């Protein structure tokens, strides 16, 4: 039997042979690969020899190579080019895979070998990287509960499975509330709405089977409605419905679910020997402790609140000029902020677009990587999964570094958003393996394809993640590339966005699609300034949510999360006219799963670092300072998870990050 996924790949640089693979190949390949992986795991766990780094940790690193292949091919096409068959496969694979991996992490024989090595670690004569991989492997098992015995072990399984089902209910309730509510708009209710919002409202109306345009609770529709609708009564009605998601007192109410989740998380942390869930969660992060997270958030909070308070006064005055008395409310902020934005720095998106051609922006992202790291990009002909995909061979001094694939255009078969993944991660063990890295975006197709400024930023962002993969230079795959702490992983990507803002980059690559003229200076300045607009509001709504998330997971779980939330907001003096970006009953980041629980802060943490890291270039004499570029590659882009994030940052910067550059960048303190 020759399943093309499991056979040798004879394509250039052994890129997955997409055109030879059919959907019917996935299920048998997955079954075969999981069985092979299980056999490898059993052989390691049952090995009669005394555990050694080679026969246990390295054997684990080398195991599952077939499974990696199947999953990298499958998840690439399932995310970027799905179809009903692939969706069905995904539903079928997802429980199988979670059972497969949790079977490994709860394998007691395997854990005993790892734990034995861990206790003898000082006598094993390991390299720094080996010691790190041993520590991470051991810690991963312990955190999954592998060290628990008897009753504690059984209770842990119960807690985990209850948490999983509560997370699912939370998500489903939220979806139901978002799906069920809509507000019909008569012609006279459309006042103030630009064409694109009216079109979106009409499309939503058709979808709901209404007789005309409607507002729904989808962020992409309600936010522009709140921004543009001159009807204060309708803004209030829509805002109240939006803020009440998950808290309507009916069968989709999420408040009790949130309380139970917090209680079970605390129990889970305590079963594992931690004082609180925040302590458990932050152990693997750069921040490490709740106090350090709070410190950072509060350093940002104070100036952000001061700016928001000052902005609120300006917006209130505008509202009074409109003849509306009383305080500025949460349903007024976006509306008056939009009026102010138009008056202060109107940026004509339509005039800007021709200057941001996709191909020129790709060139710009490559050119920056060339100046900074000496990388060169040459078009590569390879059979990929969709005709819109493009590939490049990445080299340095004539030596192969990686393959980079770009899949830039939106289509119905692609999920929304933008992402970067390694179809093959860099490693040197068990043999040299060069990365194959893909960026997937959702830009509108066109001839030529033109981007918005946000799109261009997304392109640089994802390319920053790609560099983290492509420049990786470690031995073991489990710590390669972006396998780093969650609050560190966005550093390379957010940092790379700064090069788009370098005036000489825009001047060279933002050229008009028809005339070839560079972007006029006045427009360039407007673009850069507009990025800072309304940052008091945006910072306040975000930081408030992050502080509530943190408070929920520190110490004992609150019996009533809603009153805990109110308490936190009162303590920090939350401005009246700003709501939390995500209030508890619809805070999916925190309650739909574990991903961002006690971790919502990490966006801000990374942003503090990227601003501080880019400032290092500016201090050293410019965005392309070669010494800084070298330090960035040596200490951050090539090192993966081989050392603690804090040590990596210290090695690059010579000190820990400070918030000043972020506050300046967001315009919250004077530059
Ligand atoms: Zn990212």
XYZ file of C-alpha atoms and ligand atoms in Angstrom:
672
model
C 0.000 0.000 0.000
C 1.412 3.389 -0.904
C -0.261 6.239 0.894
C 1.351 9.378 -0.617
C 1.374 11.099 2.778
C 3.444 8.321 4.349
C 5.650 7.560 1.322
C 8.933 9.331 0.638
C 8.401 12.883 -0.547
C 10.418 13.499 -3.705
C 9.248 17.095 -4.191
C 11.686 20.043 -4.095
C 12.984 20.352 -0.489
C 10.516 17.607 0.454
C 7.558 19.956 0.591
C 4.381 17.907 1.094
C 3.299 16.477 -2.306
C -0.121 18.146 -2.146
C -1.185 17.379 -5.711
C -0.600 13.638 -5.195
C -2.701 13.499 -2.010
C -6.462 12.977 -2.067
C -8.870 13.454 0.841
C -9.368 9.700 1.100
C -5.684 9.356 2.088
C -6.004 11.254 5.373
C -7.987 8.853 7.585
C -5.891 5.736 6.840
C -2.674 7.777 7.121
C -3.775 9.133 10.485
C -4.660 5.697 11.847
C -1.405 4.212 10.641
C 0.644 7.132 11.983
C -1.037 7.058 15.418
C -0.517 3.307 15.667
C 3.148 3.738 14.728
C 3.531 6.504 17.306
C 1.903 4.364 20.008
C 4.249 1.491 19.198
C 7.229 3.850 19.529
C 5.914 5.210 22.840
C 5.362 1.682 24.200
C 8.867 0.690 23.170
C 10.289 3.663 25.079
C 8.081 3.106 28.140
C 8.780 -0.653 28.292
C 12.486 -0.443 27.524
C 14.205 -2.793 30.032
C 17.393 -0.704 29.955
C 18.069 1.924 32.602
C 16.616 5.246 31.408
C 19.088 7.462 29.600
C 18.657 10.779 27.826
C 19.094 8.955 24.503
C 16.726 6.034 25.101
C 13.999 8.197 26.650
C 14.048 11.929 25.844
C 15.731 11.714 22.450
C 13.608 8.694 21.621
C 10.500 10.759 22.430
C 11.797 13.614 20.264
C 12.318 11.283 17.336
C 8.982 9.476 17.736
C 5.848 10.468 15.853
C 7.571 11.625 12.693
C 4.811 10.126 10.524
C 2.119 11.718 12.656
C 3.816 15.121 12.252
C 3.652 14.689 8.509
C -0.018 13.726 8.433
C -1.037 16.540 10.751
C 1.008 19.214 9.013
C -0.540 18.379 5.651
C -4.030 17.947 7.032
C -4.156 21.074 9.180
C -2.696 23.148 6.359
C -5.499 22.257 3.962
C -8.244 22.043 6.620
C -7.533 25.655 7.641
C -6.690 27.237 4.320
C -8.677 25.212 1.792
C -11.441 23.236 3.445
C -14.372 21.347 1.952
C -17.193 19.269 3.487
C -15.066 16.104 3.482
C -12.205 17.865 5.270
C -14.613 19.372 7.798
C -15.994 15.926 8.506
C -12.476 14.552 8.894
C -11.668 17.337 11.313
C -14.643 16.458 13.515
C -13.570 12.823 13.403
C -9.868 13.509 14.086
C -10.236 15.980 16.914
C -11.401 13.574 19.697
C -9.088 10.847 18.370
C -6.089 13.140 18.579
C -6.896 14.476 22.013
C -7.286 10.905 23.299
C -4.004 9.976 21.614
C -1.985 12.770 23.186
C -3.579 12.544 26.605
C -2.834 8.801 26.531
C 0.843 9.658 26.172
C 0.902 12.350 28.847
C -0.792 10.023 31.349
C 1.426 7.004 30.559
C 2.780 6.151 34.009
C 5.637 3.911 32.832
C 6.826 6.606 30.515
C 6.554 9.235 33.214
C 8.580 7.086 35.655
C 11.474 7.040 33.183
C 11.313 10.789 32.641
C 11.056 11.430 36.388
C 14.016 9.125 37.045
C 16.142 11.118 34.588
C 14.940 14.367 36.104
C 16.091 13.296 39.558
C 19.489 12.259 38.203
C 19.795 15.305 35.926
C 22.994 16.610 37.497
C 24.799 13.332 36.856
C 23.770 12.965 33.224
C 26.360 15.289 31.695
C 23.780 17.062 29.534
C 24.329 20.070 27.290
C 22.355 23.208 28.202
C 19.842 22.487 25.482
C 19.432 18.863 26.560
C 18.908 19.911 30.165
C 16.267 22.358 29.001
C 14.425 19.719 26.951
C 14.491 17.328 29.916
C 13.103 20.023 32.225
C 10.318 20.927 29.766
C 9.388 17.293 29.132
C 9.250 16.515 32.835
C 7.293 19.659 33.615
C 4.816 18.917 30.832
C 4.063 15.494 32.325
C 3.743 16.840 35.865
C 1.423 19.670 34.783
C -0.771 17.188 32.936
C -1.160 15.243 36.202
C 1.085 12.266 35.415
C 2.591 12.329 38.919
C -0.786 12.013 40.649
C -1.808 8.670 42.131
C -5.025 7.082 43.335
C -7.846 9.361 44.353
C -6.103 12.579 43.332
C -5.481 11.106 39.904
C -9.124 10.075 39.516
C -10.377 13.456 40.703
C -8.048 15.218 38.247
C -9.586 13.286 35.364
C -13.075 14.273 36.551
C -12.133 17.932 36.932
C -10.557 18.057 33.497
C -13.493 16.465 31.779
C -16.019 18.681 33.594
C -13.944 21.754 32.646
C -13.947 20.676 29.012
C -17.719 20.333 28.929
C -18.270 23.632 30.781
C -16.043 25.359 28.245
C -18.136 23.956 25.427
C -21.395 25.074 27.083
C -19.979 28.556 27.619
C -19.142 28.831 23.924
C -22.469 27.447 22.771
C -24.439 29.804 25.022
C -22.483 32.741 23.719
C -23.055 31.695 20.121
C -26.756 31.258 20.803
C -27.059 34.753 22.308
C -25.132 36.251 19.399
C -27.218 34.364 16.884
C -30.636 35.057 18.386
C -30.579 38.807 18.837
C -30.990 41.280 16.000
C -32.537 44.692 15.583
C -34.425 45.582 12.409
C -33.652 48.955 10.874
C -36.228 51.005 8.978
C -34.954 53.370 6.246
C -34.936 56.312 8.672
C -32.849 54.275 11.127
C -29.945 54.186 8.676
C -29.025 57.787 9.363
C -25.276 58.350 9.459
C -24.335 54.863 8.311
C -21.839 54.694 5.448
C -22.529 52.454 2.462
C -20.374 49.580 3.652
C -22.262 49.355 6.967
C -25.648 49.525 5.214
C -24.550 46.784 2.821
C -23.395 44.613 5.727
C -26.684 45.295 7.582
C -28.690 44.308 4.496
C -26.680 41.124 4.059
C -27.243 40.305 7.732
C -30.978 40.974 7.265
C -31.153 38.514 4.413
C -29.353 35.913 6.460
C -31.825 36.400 9.329
C -34.826 36.293 6.984
C -35.792 39.851 7.984
C -37.502 42.288 5.643
C -34.649 44.753 5.526
C -31.331 45.658 7.105
C -30.590 44.530 10.675
C -27.894 45.044 13.291
C -26.578 41.843 14.831
C -24.199 41.280 17.729
C -21.323 40.287 15.487
C -18.360 42.559 16.270
C -17.829 43.352 12.597
C -21.318 44.838 12.353
C -22.146 46.255 15.760
C -18.886 48.160 16.174
C -19.303 50.164 12.936
C -22.968 50.689 13.835
C -21.982 52.188 17.197
C -19.352 54.231 15.411
C -21.580 55.758 12.741
C -25.254 55.638 13.736
C -26.548 59.095 14.673
C -29.550 57.498 16.407
C -28.630 57.556 20.080
C -31.691 55.497 21.081
C -30.732 52.709 18.684
C -27.089 52.807 19.727
C -28.177 52.368 23.332
C -30.465 49.460 22.524
C -27.790 47.689 20.469
C -25.046 48.337 23.009
C -27.113 47.020 25.909
C -27.873 43.816 24.024
C -24.202 43.417 23.123
C -23.068 43.948 26.718
C -25.683 41.466 27.999
C -24.464 38.475 25.976
C -24.337 35.482 28.296
C -26.139 37.371 31.078
C -29.778 37.360 30.045
C -31.102 35.291 32.939
C -32.323 32.534 30.624
C -31.045 29.050 29.783
C -28.036 30.486 27.917
C -26.841 32.490 30.915
C -23.110 31.964 31.474
C -22.653 33.417 34.956
C -22.993 30.190 36.921
C -20.835 28.364 34.413
C -18.105 30.972 34.891
C -18.268 30.511 38.673
C -17.988 26.722 38.416
C -15.095 26.950 35.961
C -13.147 29.194 38.335
C -13.769 26.858 41.270
C -12.638 23.797 39.312
C -9.561 25.556 38.007
C -8.541 26.373 41.542
C -9.042 22.732 42.508
C -6.998 21.572 39.541
C -4.125 23.875 40.494
C -4.258 22.727 44.122
C -4.272 19.047 43.149
C -1.010 19.776 41.360
C 0.432 21.584 44.375
C 0.038 25.216 43.325
C -1.501 27.925 45.496
C -3.745 29.258 42.763
C -4.614 28.745 39.134
C -2.756 31.945 38.203
C 0.388 30.546 39.783
C -0.045 27.279 37.856
C -0.730 29.066 34.592
C 2.059 31.626 34.859
C 4.746 29.077 35.762
C 5.457 28.465 32.077
C 5.257 32.107 31.045
C 7.841 34.852 30.916
C 5.790 36.874 33.422
C 5.981 33.989 35.930
C 4.003 35.596 38.756
C 0.646 37.378 39.138
C 2.377 40.307 40.832
C 4.575 40.978 37.854
C 1.571 40.870 35.538
C -0.368 43.304 37.715
C 2.635 45.616 37.990
C 2.931 45.858 34.259
C -0.787 46.308 33.663
C -1.025 49.048 36.276
C 1.928 50.917 34.793
C -0.028 51.064 31.558
C -3.408 51.606 33.242
C -2.640 54.917 34.930
C -1.561 56.897 31.841
C -4.218 55.181 29.712
C -6.961 56.150 32.151
C -5.656 59.720 32.319
C -5.797 59.918 28.525
C -9.260 58.338 28.423
C -10.562 60.796 31.037
C -9.224 63.736 29.031
C -10.721 62.292 25.839
C -14.054 61.769 27.594
C -14.198 65.511 28.340
C -13.638 66.365 24.692
C -16.254 63.857 23.524
C -18.763 65.070 26.139
C -18.360 68.632 24.860
C -18.973 67.418 21.292
C -22.073 65.601 22.459
C -23.403 68.698 24.209
C -22.873 70.681 21.040
C -25.136 68.107 19.440
C -27.778 69.118 21.974
C -27.497 65.968 24.094
C -27.237 66.578 27.844
C -26.185 64.274 30.643
C -23.064 62.126 30.869
C -21.304 60.475 27.968
C -22.366 56.813 27.898
C -20.748 53.654 26.574
C -22.977 53.818 23.473
C -21.756 57.354 22.743
C -18.004 56.909 22.862
C -17.381 55.302 19.470
C -19.775 57.674 17.735
C -18.140 60.879 18.947
C -14.658 59.412 18.684
C -15.352 58.704 15.007
C -16.479 62.312 14.463
C -13.347 63.511 16.169
C -11.155 61.179 14.128
C -12.648 62.530 10.929
C -12.078 66.111 12.015
C -8.527 65.597 13.280
C -6.935 63.144 10.903
C -9.114 62.079 8.145
C -7.336 59.416 6.231
C -8.925 58.635 2.907
C -8.717 54.831 2.690
C -9.633 54.878 -0.999
C -6.793 57.253 -1.855
C -4.336 55.290 0.279
C -5.042 51.838 -1.154
C -3.342 52.167 -4.570
C -0.082 52.806 -2.717
C -0.229 49.496 -0.888
C 0.153 46.800 -3.521
C 0.399 43.289 -2.150
C 3.394 42.393 -4.313
C 5.285 45.517 -3.283
C 4.520 44.859 0.395
C 5.809 41.290 0.066
C 8.953 42.733 -1.517
C 9.216 45.201 1.352
C 8.975 42.445 3.978
C 11.681 40.467 2.143
C 13.888 43.531 1.664
C 13.836 44.301 5.395
C 14.776 40.676 6.176
C 17.586 41.008 3.667
C 18.997 44.178 5.217
C 18.606 42.870 8.751
C 19.597 39.218 8.415
C 21.059 38.782 4.930
C 18.233 36.503 3.748
C 17.510 36.184 0.045
C 14.257 35.027 -1.538
C 13.932 33.319 -4.922
C 10.665 32.144 -6.486
C 10.266 28.401 -6.293
C 8.140 26.157 -8.450
C 6.485 23.534 -6.247
C 3.152 21.706 -6.355
C 1.026 23.337 -3.636
C -2.577 22.847 -2.491
C -4.109 25.871 -4.228
C -3.141 27.888 -7.335
C -3.053 31.099 -5.252
C -0.170 29.781 -3.122
C 3.333 30.981 -3.919
C 6.631 29.613 -2.706
C 10.147 31.000 -2.302
C 13.431 29.403 -1.480
C 15.146 31.314 1.304
C 18.943 31.327 1.278
C 21.806 33.099 3.002
C 25.252 33.359 1.421
C 24.103 30.791 -1.117
C 23.127 28.268 1.531
C 19.587 26.896 1.792
C 17.771 28.202 4.887
C 14.068 27.457 4.434
C 11.096 27.335 2.114
C 8.574 30.127 2.582
C 5.012 29.767 1.287
C 2.521 32.624 1.044
C -1.207 32.004 0.648
C -2.552 35.541 0.710
C -6.046 35.714 -0.776
C -9.426 35.273 0.917
C -11.698 32.533 -0.391
C -14.732 30.652 0.878
C -12.708 27.563 1.742
C -10.351 29.422 4.098
C -11.068 30.202 7.726
C -10.917 33.871 8.678
C -7.940 35.622 10.189
C -4.251 35.289 9.428
C -1.712 32.830 10.743
C 1.748 31.373 10.368
C 2.617 27.724 10.755
C 5.604 25.525 10.173
C 4.723 22.652 7.868
C 8.121 21.382 8.927
C 9.940 22.860 11.906
C 13.698 23.355 12.052
C 15.700 20.687 13.922
C 19.072 18.928 13.820
C 17.992 15.772 15.589
C 17.635 12.941 14.615
C 18.839 14.542 11.396
C 19.151 18.006 9.880
C 15.710 19.324 8.988
C 15.175 22.729 7.357
C 11.910 24.610 7.892
C 8.964 24.889 5.520
C 6.937 27.846 6.756
C 3.607 29.175 5.573
C 1.816 32.494 6.012
C -1.936 32.442 5.404
C -3.893 35.696 5.091
C -7.306 36.839 3.903
C -6.587 39.758 1.587
C -9.009 40.739 -1.177
C -7.962 39.554 -4.610
C -7.476 42.154 -7.339
C -5.347 43.093 -10.298
C -3.145 44.309 -8.851
C -4.121 43.194 -5.348
C -4.242 46.231 -3.046
C -4.059 46.219 0.753
C -5.377 48.423 3.516
C -2.786 49.663 5.972
C -4.050 47.111 8.515
C -3.591 44.360 5.927
C -0.016 45.479 5.308
C 0.613 45.354 9.032
C -0.837 41.831 9.174
C 1.505 40.799 6.372
C 4.531 42.042 8.321
C 3.196 40.485 11.532
C 2.860 37.001 10.072
C 6.197 37.349 8.338
C 7.745 38.104 11.745
C 6.428 34.745 12.989
C 7.844 33.156 9.824
C 11.297 34.598 10.566
C 11.136 33.114 14.061
C 10.658 29.704 12.397
C 13.058 30.180 9.488
C 15.984 31.503 11.542
C 15.554 28.881 14.256
C 18.832 27.137 15.028
C 18.335 24.505 17.731
C 18.894 20.778 17.971
C 15.519 19.483 19.157
C 12.233 20.071 17.400
C 10.171 20.382 20.579
C 11.845 23.722 21.352
C 12.263 24.948 17.787
C 11.037 28.257 16.322
C 7.857 29.530 17.916
C 7.794 26.830 20.646
C 8.149 29.480 23.343
C 6.028 30.918 26.168
C 2.679 32.375 25.108
C 3.588 35.814 26.403
C 6.799 35.743 24.345
C 5.598 34.280 21.050
C 4.149 37.538 19.714
C 7.402 39.431 20.241
C 9.016 38.598 16.867
C 5.770 39.184 14.962
C 4.727 42.442 16.625
C 8.296 43.660 16.490
C 8.479 43.094 12.746
C 5.419 45.325 12.222
C 7.640 48.256 13.202
C 9.664 47.948 9.999
C 6.576 48.712 7.947
C 6.408 52.018 9.793
C 9.987 52.954 8.944
C 9.528 55.998 6.659
C 12.241 54.906 4.202
C 10.520 51.526 3.765
C 7.147 53.072 2.963
C 8.846 55.651 0.745
C 10.491 52.924 -1.320
C 7.770 50.266 -1.440
C 4.480 52.153 -1.049
C 4.314 53.198 -4.684
C 1.150 53.983 -6.626
C -0.202 51.041 -8.625
C -0.745 53.141 -11.766
C 1.702 56.019 -11.628
C 4.509 54.300 -9.719
C 4.880 57.492 -7.654
C 5.881 57.098 -3.998
C 3.299 57.908 -1.338
C 3.119 61.690 -0.736
C 4.789 62.816 2.483
C 1.557 64.256 3.950
C -0.274 60.961 3.456
C 2.597 59.025 4.956
C 2.493 61.177 8.091
C -1.288 60.774 8.358
C -0.990 56.993 8.115
C 1.536 56.886 10.923
C -0.459 59.263 13.130
C -3.831 57.565 12.614
C -2.443 54.381 14.162
C -2.384 56.130 17.564
C -5.945 57.377 17.555
C -8.212 56.713 20.561
C -5.589 54.651 22.362
C -6.824 55.816 25.769
C -10.138 54.063 25.124
C -8.601 50.975 23.552
C -6.012 50.542 26.280
C -8.553 51.034 29.066
C -11.094 48.540 27.687
C -8.346 45.942 27.207
C -6.456 46.420 30.499
C -9.691 46.315 32.520
C -10.462 42.876 31.061
C -6.914 41.683 31.708
C -7.042 42.803 35.357
C -10.369 41.057 35.936
C -9.013 37.863 34.362
C -6.030 38.005 36.690
C -8.142 38.680 39.797
C -10.373 35.699 38.964
C -7.465 33.266 39.033
C -5.484 34.517 41.994
C -6.168 33.227 45.486
C -9.503 31.514 46.085
C -11.999 31.407 43.271
C -14.739 34.040 43.741
C -18.158 32.612 44.631
C -19.765 35.368 42.588
C -17.580 36.395 39.645
C -19.875 39.285 38.735
C -19.404 40.999 42.075
C -15.666 40.299 41.885
C -15.648 41.969 38.486
C -17.516 44.996 39.881
C -15.063 45.184 42.782
C -12.009 45.182 40.480
C -13.495 47.844 38.218
C -14.379 50.055 41.175
C -10.862 49.708 42.574
C -9.184 50.855 39.378
C -11.734 53.614 38.729
C -13.082 52.326 35.432
C -14.382 55.305 33.422
C -18.174 55.347 33.134
C -18.312 55.617 29.359
C -16.022 52.659 28.608
C -17.092 49.030 28.916
C -14.689 46.142 29.366
C -13.527 44.778 26.048
C -14.865 41.408 27.236
C -17.100 41.212 30.300
C -17.252 37.936 32.249
C -20.417 36.345 30.771
C -18.943 36.582 27.247
C -15.211 36.475 27.990
C -14.524 33.546 25.665
C -10.720 33.989 25.842
C -10.927 33.065 29.499
C -13.891 30.679 29.752
C -14.254 28.895 26.412
C -11.034 27.017 27.111
C -7.774 27.316 28.971
C -5.782 29.166 26.337
C -5.890 32.718 27.655
C -7.132 32.142 31.204
C -4.871 34.113 33.547
C -3.233 34.948 30.240
C -5.289 37.698 28.605
C -2.528 40.083 29.708
C -0.108 38.501 27.279
C -1.030 40.715 24.321
C 0.021 43.746 26.337
C 3.085 42.001 27.719
C 4.278 41.268 24.187
C 3.492 44.769 23.040
C 5.535 46.279 25.835
C 8.433 44.106 24.689
C 8.103 44.803 20.983
C 8.014 48.554 21.545
C 10.998 48.318 23.882
C 12.893 46.037 21.489
C 12.372 48.331 18.521
C 13.480 51.274 20.642
C 16.773 49.389 21.026
C 17.299 49.732 17.264
C 16.411 53.406 17.296
C 18.750 54.075 20.203
C 21.537 52.265 18.405
C 21.262 54.465 15.347
C 18.421 53.194 13.237
C 15.959 50.517 12.231
C 18.624 48.600 10.322
C 21.456 48.799 12.823
C 23.527 45.675 12.028
C 24.709 45.031 15.588
C 21.157 45.069 16.900
C 19.952 42.868 14.064
C 22.676 40.378 14.894
C 21.748 40.456 18.588
C 18.089 39.938 17.719
C 18.839 36.893 15.611
C 21.361 35.413 18.038
C 19.287 35.856 21.171
C 15.667 35.695 20.077
C 14.984 34.617 16.497
C 17.321 31.609 16.419
C 16.941 30.340 19.954
C 13.361 28.999 20.049
C 12.510 27.793 23.544
C 16.070 26.729 24.362
C 16.290 29.198 27.258
C 13.938 31.116 29.541
C 12.266 33.992 27.693
C 13.478 36.484 30.260
C 17.101 35.398 29.778
C 16.725 35.700 26.026
C 15.365 39.202 26.307
C 18.068 40.233 28.769
C 20.729 38.902 26.428
C 19.296 40.948 23.565
C 18.564 44.174 25.411
C 20.902 44.153 28.385
C 17.941 44.849 30.665
C 14.297 43.889 31.110
C 11.662 45.688 29.028
C 10.180 48.944 30.303
C 6.753 50.337 29.433
C 7.988 53.720 28.256
C 8.332 52.887 24.569
C 4.830 51.409 24.492
C 3.307 54.441 26.186
C 5.064 56.702 23.685
C 4.059 54.488 20.777
C 0.413 54.582 21.832
C 0.642 58.319 22.343
C -0.184 57.969 26.063
C 2.854 59.980 27.117
C 4.735 62.604 25.136
C 7.274 61.186 22.692
Zn 0.738 36.692 15.908
